[in-house]
Coordinates of C-alpha atoms and ligand atoms in Angstrom, one line a residue:
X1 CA 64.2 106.1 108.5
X2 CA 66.8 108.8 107.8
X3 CA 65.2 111.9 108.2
X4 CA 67.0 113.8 105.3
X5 CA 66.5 111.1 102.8
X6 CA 63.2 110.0 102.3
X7 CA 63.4 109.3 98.4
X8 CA 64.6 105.9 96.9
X9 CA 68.3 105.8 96.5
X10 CA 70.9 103.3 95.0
X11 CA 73.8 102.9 97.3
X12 CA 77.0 102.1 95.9
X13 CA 80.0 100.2 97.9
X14 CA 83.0 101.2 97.9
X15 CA 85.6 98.4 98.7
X16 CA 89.0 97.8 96.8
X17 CA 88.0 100.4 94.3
X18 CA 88.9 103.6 95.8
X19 CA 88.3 106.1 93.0
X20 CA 86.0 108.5 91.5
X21 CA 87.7 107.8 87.8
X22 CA 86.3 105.5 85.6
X23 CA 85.2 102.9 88.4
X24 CA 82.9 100.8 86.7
X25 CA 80.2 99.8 89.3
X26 CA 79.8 103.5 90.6
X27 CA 78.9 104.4 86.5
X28 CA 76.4 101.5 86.4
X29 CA 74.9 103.5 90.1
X30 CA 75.2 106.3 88.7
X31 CA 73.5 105.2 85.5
X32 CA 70.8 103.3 87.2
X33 CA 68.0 106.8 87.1
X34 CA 68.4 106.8 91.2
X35 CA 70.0 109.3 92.9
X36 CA 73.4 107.7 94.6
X37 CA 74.4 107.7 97.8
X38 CA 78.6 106.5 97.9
X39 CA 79.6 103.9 101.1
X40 CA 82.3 102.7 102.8
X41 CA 83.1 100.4 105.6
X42 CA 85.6 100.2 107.7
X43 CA 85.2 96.4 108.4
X44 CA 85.7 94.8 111.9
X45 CA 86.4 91.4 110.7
X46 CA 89.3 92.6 108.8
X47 CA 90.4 95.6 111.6
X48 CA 90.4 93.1 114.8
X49 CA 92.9 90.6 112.6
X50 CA 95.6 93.3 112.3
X51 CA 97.9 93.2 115.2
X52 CA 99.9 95.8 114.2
X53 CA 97.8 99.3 115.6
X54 CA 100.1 101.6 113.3
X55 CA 99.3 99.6 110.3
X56 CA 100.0 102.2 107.5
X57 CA 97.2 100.5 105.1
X58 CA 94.6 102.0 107.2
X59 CA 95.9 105.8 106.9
X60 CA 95.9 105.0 103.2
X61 CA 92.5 103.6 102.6
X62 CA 91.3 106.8 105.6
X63 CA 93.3 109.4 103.6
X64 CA 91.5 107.9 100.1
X65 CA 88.1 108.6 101.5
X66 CA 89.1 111.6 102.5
X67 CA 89.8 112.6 98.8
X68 CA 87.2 110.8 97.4
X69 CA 84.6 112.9 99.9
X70 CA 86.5 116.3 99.4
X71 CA 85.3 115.6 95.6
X72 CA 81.8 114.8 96.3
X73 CA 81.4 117.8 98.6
X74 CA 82.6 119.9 95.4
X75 CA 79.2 118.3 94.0
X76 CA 77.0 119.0 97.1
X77 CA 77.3 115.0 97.7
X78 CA 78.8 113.0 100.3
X79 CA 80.4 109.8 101.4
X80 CA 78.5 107.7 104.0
X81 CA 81.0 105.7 106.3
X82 CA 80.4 103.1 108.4
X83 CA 82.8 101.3 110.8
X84 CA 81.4 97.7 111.9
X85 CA 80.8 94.2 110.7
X86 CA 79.3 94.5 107.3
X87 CA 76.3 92.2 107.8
X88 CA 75.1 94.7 110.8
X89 CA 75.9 97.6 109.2
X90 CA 73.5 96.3 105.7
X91 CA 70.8 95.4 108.6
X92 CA 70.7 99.2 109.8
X93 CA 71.0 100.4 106.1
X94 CA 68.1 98.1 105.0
X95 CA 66.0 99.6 107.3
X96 CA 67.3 103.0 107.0
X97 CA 66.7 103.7 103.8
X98 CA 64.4 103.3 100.9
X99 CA 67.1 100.8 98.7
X100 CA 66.2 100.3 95.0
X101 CA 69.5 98.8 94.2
X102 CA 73.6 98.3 95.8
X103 CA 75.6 98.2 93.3
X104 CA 79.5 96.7 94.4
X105 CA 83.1 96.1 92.4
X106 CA 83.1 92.0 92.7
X107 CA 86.1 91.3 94.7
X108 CA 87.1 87.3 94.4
X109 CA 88.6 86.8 97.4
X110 CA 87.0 83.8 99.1
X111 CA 86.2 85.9 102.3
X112 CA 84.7 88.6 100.2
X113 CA 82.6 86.2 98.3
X114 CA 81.7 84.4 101.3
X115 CA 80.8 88.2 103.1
X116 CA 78.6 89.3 99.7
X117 CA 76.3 86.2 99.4
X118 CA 75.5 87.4 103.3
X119 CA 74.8 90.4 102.7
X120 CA 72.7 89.4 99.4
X121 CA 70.7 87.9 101.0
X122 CA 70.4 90.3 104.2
X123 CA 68.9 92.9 101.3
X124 CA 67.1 90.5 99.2
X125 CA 64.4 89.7 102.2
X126 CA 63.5 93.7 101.7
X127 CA 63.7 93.2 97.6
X128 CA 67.1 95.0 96.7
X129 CA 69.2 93.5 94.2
X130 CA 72.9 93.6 94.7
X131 CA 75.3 94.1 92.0
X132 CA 78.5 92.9 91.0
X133 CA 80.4 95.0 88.8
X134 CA 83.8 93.8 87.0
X135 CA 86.9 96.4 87.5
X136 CA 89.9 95.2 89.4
X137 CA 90.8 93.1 86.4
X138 CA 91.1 92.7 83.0
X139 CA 89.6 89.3 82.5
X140 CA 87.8 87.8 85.5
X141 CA 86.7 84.6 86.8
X142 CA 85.8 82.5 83.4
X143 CA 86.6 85.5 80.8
X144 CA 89.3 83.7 79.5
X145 CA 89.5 79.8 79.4
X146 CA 91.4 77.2 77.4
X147 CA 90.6 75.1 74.3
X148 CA 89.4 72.3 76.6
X149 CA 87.0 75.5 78.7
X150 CA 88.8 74.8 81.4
X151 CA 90.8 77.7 83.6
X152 CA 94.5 77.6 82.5
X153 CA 97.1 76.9 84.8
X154 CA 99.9 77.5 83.1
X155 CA 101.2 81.1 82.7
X156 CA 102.5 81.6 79.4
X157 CA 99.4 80.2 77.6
X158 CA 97.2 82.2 79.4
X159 CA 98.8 85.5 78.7
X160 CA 98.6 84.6 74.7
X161 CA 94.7 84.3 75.1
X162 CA 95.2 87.5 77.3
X163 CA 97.0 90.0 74.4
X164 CA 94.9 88.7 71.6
X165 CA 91.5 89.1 73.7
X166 CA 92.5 92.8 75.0
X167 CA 90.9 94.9 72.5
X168 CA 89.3 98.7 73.0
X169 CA 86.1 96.7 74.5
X170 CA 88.0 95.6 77.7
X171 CA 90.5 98.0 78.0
X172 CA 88.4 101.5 77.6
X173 CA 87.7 103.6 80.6
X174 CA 84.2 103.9 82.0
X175 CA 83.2 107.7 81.9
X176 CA 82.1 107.6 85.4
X177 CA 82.4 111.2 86.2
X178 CA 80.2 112.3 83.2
X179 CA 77.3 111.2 85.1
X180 CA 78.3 112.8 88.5
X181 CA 75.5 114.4 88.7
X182 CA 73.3 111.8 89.4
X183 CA 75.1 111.6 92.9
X184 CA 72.4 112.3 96.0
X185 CA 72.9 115.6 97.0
X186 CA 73.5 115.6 101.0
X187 CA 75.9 115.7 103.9
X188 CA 76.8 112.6 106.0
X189 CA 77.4 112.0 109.8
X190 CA 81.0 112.5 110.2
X191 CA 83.4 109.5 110.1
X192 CA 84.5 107.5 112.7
X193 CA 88.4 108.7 113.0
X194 CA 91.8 106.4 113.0
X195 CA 91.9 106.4 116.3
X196 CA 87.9 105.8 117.5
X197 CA 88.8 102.8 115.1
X198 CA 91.9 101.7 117.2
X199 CA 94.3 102.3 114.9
X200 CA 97.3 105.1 115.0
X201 CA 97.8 107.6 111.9
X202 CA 100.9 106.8 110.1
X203 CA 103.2 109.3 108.2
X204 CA 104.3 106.9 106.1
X205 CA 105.3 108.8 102.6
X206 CA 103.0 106.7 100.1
X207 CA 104.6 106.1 96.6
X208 CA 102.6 107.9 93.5
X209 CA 99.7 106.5 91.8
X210 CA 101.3 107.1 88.2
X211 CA 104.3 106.1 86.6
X212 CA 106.2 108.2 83.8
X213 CA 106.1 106.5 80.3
X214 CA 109.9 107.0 80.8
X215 CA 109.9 104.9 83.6
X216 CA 108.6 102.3 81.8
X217 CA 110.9 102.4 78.7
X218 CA 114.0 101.1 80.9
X219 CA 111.4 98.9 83.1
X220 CA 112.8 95.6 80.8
X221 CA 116.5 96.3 81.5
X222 CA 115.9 97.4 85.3
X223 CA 113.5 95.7 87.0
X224 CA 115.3 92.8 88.4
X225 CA 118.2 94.9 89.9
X226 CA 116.7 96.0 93.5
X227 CA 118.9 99.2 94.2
X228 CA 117.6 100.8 90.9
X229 CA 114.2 102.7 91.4
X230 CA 113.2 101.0 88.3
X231 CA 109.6 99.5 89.3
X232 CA 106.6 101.6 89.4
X233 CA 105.8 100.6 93.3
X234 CA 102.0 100.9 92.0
X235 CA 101.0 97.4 93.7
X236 CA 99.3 99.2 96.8
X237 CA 97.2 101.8 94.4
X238 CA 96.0 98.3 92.6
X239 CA 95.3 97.1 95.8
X240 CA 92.6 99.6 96.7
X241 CA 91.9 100.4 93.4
X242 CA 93.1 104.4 93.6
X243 CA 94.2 103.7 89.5
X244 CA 92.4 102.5 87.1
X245 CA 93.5 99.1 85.9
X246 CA 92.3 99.5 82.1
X247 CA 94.1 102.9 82.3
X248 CA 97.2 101.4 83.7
X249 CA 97.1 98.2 81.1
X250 CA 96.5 100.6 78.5
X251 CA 99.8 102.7 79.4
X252 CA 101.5 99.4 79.4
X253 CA 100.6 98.6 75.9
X254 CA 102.0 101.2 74.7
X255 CA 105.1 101.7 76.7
X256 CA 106.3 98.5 77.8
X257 CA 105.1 94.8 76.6
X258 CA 107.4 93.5 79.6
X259 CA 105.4 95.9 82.5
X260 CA 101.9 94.4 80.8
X261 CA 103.3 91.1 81.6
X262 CA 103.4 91.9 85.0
X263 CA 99.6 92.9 85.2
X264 CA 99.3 89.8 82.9
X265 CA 100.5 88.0 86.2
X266 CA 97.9 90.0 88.2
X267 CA 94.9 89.1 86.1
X268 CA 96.1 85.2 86.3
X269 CA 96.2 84.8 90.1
X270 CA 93.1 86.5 90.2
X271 CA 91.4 83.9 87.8
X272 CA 93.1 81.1 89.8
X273 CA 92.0 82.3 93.4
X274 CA 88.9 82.1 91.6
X275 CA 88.6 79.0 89.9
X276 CA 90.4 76.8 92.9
X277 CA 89.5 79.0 95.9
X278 CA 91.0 76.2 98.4
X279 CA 94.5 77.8 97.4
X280 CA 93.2 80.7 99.3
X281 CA 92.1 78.6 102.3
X282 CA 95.7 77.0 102.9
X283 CA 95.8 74.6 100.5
X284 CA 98.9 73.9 97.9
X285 CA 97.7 74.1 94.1
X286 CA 99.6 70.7 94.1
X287 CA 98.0 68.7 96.8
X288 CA 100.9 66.3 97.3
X289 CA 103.1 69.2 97.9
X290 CA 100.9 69.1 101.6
X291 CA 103.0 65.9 102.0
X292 CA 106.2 67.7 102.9
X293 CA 107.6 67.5 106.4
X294 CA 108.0 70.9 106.9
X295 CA 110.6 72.0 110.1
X296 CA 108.0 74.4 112.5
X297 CA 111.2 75.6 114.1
X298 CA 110.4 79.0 115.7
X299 CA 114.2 80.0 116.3
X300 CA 115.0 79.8 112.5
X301 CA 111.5 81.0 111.4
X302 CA 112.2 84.4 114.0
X303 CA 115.5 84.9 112.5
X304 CA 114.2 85.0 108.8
X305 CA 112.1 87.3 109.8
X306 CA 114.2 89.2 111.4
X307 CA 116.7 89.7 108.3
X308 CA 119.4 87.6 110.9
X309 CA 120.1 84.7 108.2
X310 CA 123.4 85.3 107.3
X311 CA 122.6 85.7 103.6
X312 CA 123.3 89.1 102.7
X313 CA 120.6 89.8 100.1
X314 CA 117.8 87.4 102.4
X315 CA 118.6 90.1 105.5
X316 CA 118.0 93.1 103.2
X317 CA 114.8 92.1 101.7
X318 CA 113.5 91.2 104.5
X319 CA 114.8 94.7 106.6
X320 CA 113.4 96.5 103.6
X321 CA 110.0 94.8 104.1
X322 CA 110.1 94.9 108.4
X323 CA 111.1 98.5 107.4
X324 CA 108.9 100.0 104.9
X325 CA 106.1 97.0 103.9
X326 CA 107.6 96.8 100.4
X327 CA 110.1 94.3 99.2
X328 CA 111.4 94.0 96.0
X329 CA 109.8 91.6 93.6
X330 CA 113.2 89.4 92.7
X331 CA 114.2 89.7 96.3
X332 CA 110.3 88.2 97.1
X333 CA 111.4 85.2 95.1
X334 CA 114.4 84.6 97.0
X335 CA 113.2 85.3 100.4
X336 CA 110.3 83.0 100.0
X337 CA 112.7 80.5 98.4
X338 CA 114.7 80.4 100.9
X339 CA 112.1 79.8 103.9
X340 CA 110.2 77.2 102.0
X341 CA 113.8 75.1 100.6
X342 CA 116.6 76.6 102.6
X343 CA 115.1 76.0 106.0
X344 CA 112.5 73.6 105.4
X345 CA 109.3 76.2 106.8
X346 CA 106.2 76.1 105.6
X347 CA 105.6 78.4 103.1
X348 CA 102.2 79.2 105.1
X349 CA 103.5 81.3 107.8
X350 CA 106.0 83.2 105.4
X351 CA 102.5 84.3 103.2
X352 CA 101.4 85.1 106.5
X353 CA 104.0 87.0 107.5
X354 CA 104.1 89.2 104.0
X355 CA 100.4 89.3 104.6
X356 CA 100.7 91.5 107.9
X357 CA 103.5 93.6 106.1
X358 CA 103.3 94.6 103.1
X359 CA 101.8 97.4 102.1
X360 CA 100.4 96.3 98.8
X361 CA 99.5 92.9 100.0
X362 CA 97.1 91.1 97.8
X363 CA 96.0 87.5 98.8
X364 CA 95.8 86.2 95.0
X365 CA 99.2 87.2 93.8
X366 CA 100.6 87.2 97.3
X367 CA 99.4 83.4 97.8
X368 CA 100.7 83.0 93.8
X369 CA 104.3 84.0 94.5
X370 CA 104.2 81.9 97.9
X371 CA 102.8 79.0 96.1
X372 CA 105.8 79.9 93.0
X373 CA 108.6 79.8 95.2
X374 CA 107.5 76.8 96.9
X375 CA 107.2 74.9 94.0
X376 CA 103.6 74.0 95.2
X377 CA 102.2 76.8 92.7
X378 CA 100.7 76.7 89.1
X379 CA 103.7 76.9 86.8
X380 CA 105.0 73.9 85.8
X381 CA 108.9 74.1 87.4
X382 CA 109.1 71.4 90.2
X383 CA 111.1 71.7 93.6
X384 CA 114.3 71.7 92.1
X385 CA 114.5 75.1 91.3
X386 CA 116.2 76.5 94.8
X387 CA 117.6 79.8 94.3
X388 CA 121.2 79.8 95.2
X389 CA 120.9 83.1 97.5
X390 CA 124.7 84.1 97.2
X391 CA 124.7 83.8 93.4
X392 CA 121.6 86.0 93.5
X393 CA 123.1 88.3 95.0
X394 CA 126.1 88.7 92.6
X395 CA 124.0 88.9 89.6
X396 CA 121.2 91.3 91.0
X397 CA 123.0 93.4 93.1
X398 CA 126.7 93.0 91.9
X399 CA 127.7 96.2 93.6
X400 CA 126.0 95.1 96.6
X401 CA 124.5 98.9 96.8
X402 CA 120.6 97.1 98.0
X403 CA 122.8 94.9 100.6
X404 CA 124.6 98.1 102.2
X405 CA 121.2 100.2 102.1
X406 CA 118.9 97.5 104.5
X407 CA 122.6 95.8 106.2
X408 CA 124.6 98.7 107.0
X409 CA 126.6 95.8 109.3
X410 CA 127.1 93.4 106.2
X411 CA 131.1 93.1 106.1
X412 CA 131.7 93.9 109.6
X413 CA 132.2 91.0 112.8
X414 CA 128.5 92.5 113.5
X415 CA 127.1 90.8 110.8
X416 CA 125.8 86.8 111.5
X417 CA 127.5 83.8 109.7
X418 CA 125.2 81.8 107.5
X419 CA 122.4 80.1 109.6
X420 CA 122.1 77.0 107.3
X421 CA 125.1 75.9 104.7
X422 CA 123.9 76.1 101.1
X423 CA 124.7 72.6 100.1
X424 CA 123.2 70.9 103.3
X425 CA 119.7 73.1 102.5
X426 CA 119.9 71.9 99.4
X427 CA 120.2 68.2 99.6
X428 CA 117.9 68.5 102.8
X429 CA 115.2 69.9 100.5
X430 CA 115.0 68.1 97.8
X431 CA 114.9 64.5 100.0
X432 CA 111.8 66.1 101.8
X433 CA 110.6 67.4 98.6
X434 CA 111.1 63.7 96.7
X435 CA 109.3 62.1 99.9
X436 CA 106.2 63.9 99.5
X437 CA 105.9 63.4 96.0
X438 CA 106.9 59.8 96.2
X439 CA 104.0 58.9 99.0
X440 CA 101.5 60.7 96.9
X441 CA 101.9 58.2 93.8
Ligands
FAD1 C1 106.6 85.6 97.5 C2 105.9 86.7 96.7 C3 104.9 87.4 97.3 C4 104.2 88.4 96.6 N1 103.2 89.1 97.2 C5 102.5 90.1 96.5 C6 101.4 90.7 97.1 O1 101.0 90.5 98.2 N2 100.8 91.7 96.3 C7 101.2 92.0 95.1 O2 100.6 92.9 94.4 N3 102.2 91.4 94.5 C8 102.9 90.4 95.2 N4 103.9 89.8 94.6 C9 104.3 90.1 93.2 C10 105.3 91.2 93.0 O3 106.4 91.0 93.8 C11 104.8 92.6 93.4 O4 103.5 92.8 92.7 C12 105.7 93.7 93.0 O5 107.0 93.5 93.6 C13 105.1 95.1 93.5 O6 106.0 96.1 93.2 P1 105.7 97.1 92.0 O7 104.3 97.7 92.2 O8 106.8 98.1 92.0 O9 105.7 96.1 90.8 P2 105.9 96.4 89.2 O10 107.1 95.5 88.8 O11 105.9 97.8 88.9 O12 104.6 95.7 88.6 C14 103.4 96.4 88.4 C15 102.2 95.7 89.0 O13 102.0 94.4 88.4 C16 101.5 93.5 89.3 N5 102.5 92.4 89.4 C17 103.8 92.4 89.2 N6 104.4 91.2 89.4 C18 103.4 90.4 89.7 C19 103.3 89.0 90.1 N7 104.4 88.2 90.0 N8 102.2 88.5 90.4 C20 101.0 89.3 90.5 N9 101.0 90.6 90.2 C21 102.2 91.1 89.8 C22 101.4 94.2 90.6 O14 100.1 94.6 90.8 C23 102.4 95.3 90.5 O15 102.1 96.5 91.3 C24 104.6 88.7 95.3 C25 105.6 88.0 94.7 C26 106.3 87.0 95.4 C27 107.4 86.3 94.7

């Protein structure tokens, strides 16, 4: 037992959720008449997979906490954190402390839920009940289903139900710090640092967590064109949950119906990595689409990563992404078409590869777009939609300004020939596409 805190306490989790602002399952804590005690963990499971030891997502969850506890020491409270795996770290808490309650922001990945139902029951055998609270999304899990009550699977239907059920009720803020007080007043053991953790501090310049209403006027007209600065690089702050999503979807209703459509897309991934979690455990939405041959060759799959393809606006997205963990979204679509239809790869290691690098990597809409671009995904276009990469370049980025930023060597002898001819890819894909979908009937 703790010697400074002998009272009964709620604890509240901290996971993707990073905020002090109208986060909804720290106002249930904090409503629950038990003083509360904030948590995070830094969790082994997910720190060993990262290969890369100056991952910048770790300096920008660290720095968070940092903010967050800088706050709570304003309030004589504190921010417990833990680095470990979370089912040992709940064992030493359980018998730590006198737990009346955890209260948690449900995540719906399938390792998170898997990882909660542990540590439910870890806490249950000493009678604490673990919460779920709903705050990374709009609409979760079942909140909005079709005439039939099943999930939808199809975007454009779903974002009809979305607008008309997204009144004031799902949309207003939770007043979270009005009840601040009700924090436990303490200090914590210090934190384990970046570096006790394995991990090097980055100095990587992290975009803004707002974006100006003027911003969002010109986002319609803009935000295909990747050398304009035209899209509100928010995805990493919804990762971790450092904004608000009501507050952000609210901003977006007023501002721009085309940027709401984009959180639209968020919320549907979501419900899908919910309703059919196997698409989060490597398998297509469209099971035949498992039929395809893929090509597993490493000397092609190295040079698409390596921005080497030849195809001016491929190399640049994926420079920009090796570069800074951000790609633009249109250039997402084309980079992922082209490994999945160009060369024939399995869209599996190209989701794995944007997994280790982007910054605001997400496994639903991450997974989604893979899953879009392969044809293998929810919306209803099939395989023959192969994005022509040249003729994407000379409508997106006509004055080839994105191209020249991330291939300063695009025009010279320096720069590759095309690794695979366009028409060739072409014709290639859609035989290996047709095959699959032939054996499967
Ligand atoms: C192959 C591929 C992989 C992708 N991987 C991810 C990923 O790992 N994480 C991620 O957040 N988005 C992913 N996207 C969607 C989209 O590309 C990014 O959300 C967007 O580029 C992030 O930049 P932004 O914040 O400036 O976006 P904005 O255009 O400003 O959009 C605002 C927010 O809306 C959400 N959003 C926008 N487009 C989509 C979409 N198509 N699907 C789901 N949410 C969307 C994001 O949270 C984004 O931050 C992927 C798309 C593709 C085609």
């Amino acid at each position: 037992m703790n010697s400074k805190i002998k009272e009964k306490i709620v604890l509240f989790w901290f996971r993707r959720d990073l905020r002090l602002d109208d986060n909804a399952g720290l106002y249930y804590a904090l409503k629950s008449g038990y003083p509360v005690l904030p948590l995070f963990i830094f969790d082994k499971n997910i720190l060993d997979d990262l290969t890369n030891k100056k991952d910048d997502r770790i300096t920008f969850i660290y720095k968070h906490i940092e903010d967050i506890r800088k706050e709570l020491r304003s309030h004589d409270a504190d921010i417990l954190v833990e680095y470990g795996f979370p089912e040992d770290v709940w064992k030493k808490l359980s018998d730590q402390y006198d737990i009346a309650e955890i209260y948690t922001n449900t995540d719906y990945e399938p390792y998170a839920t898997d990882r909660d139902k542990k540590i439910f029951r870890i806490v249950k055998e000493k009678g604490t009940a673990f919460k779920g609270c709903k705050d990374q999304v709009i609409f979760e899990k079942n909140e909005i289903l079709s005439g039939q009550g099943t999930p939808y699977t199809v975007f454009t239907p779903y974002s009809r139900a979305w607008r008309e059920k997204s009144n004031e009720f799902y949309l207003s803020s939770y007043p979270t710090k009005k009840y601040i007080k009700n924090l436990l007043k303490w200090t914590a053991p210090a934190s384990p640092t970046i570096k006790e953790m394995g991990f090097e501090e980055s100095d990587y310049d992290f975009p803004s967590d707002h974006i100006q209403p003027e911003k969002l006027k010109h986002y319609a007209q803009e935000r295909d064109f990747p050398a304009e600065n035209a899209t509100s690089r928010l995805g990493v702050h919804l990762r971790f949950g450092t904004i608000s999503i009501r507050e952000l979807a609210r901003e977006a209703k007023d501002h721009s119906g085309v940027f709401l459509n984009e959180l639209i897309w968020r919320d549907f991934y979501q419900q899908i990595l919910w309703n059919f979690p196997e698409v989060g455990r490597g398998k297509a939405f469209r099971s035949a689409y498992d039929n395809i041959k893929w090509r597993y060759d490493k000397e092609d799959f190295k040079k698409w990563c390596d921005g080497q393809t030849g195809y001016p606006l491929v190399d640049a997205g994926m420079r920009q992404l090796n570069e800074i963990g951000f790609m633009h979204n249109r250039v997402r679509m084309v980079t992922a078409s082209f490994l999945s239809k160009h060369l024939l790869i399995d869209w599996r290691l190209g989701e794995a590869y944007f997994a280790e690098k982007l910054l605001d990597y997400d496994l639903a809409a991450n997974n989604g777009g893979w899953q879009w671009a392969a044809g293998s995904g929810t919306d209803a276009a099939p395989y023959f939609r192969i994005f022509n990469p040249t003729a994407q370049a000379e409508r997106f980025d006509p004055k080839q300004e994105y191209i020249k930023k991330w291939v300063p060597e695009f025009g010279t002898d320096q720069y590759p020939e095309p690794m695979v001819d366009h028409k060739m890819a072409r014709e290639r894909c859609l035989k290996a596409y047709k095959l699959a979908l032939n054996a499967d009937k």
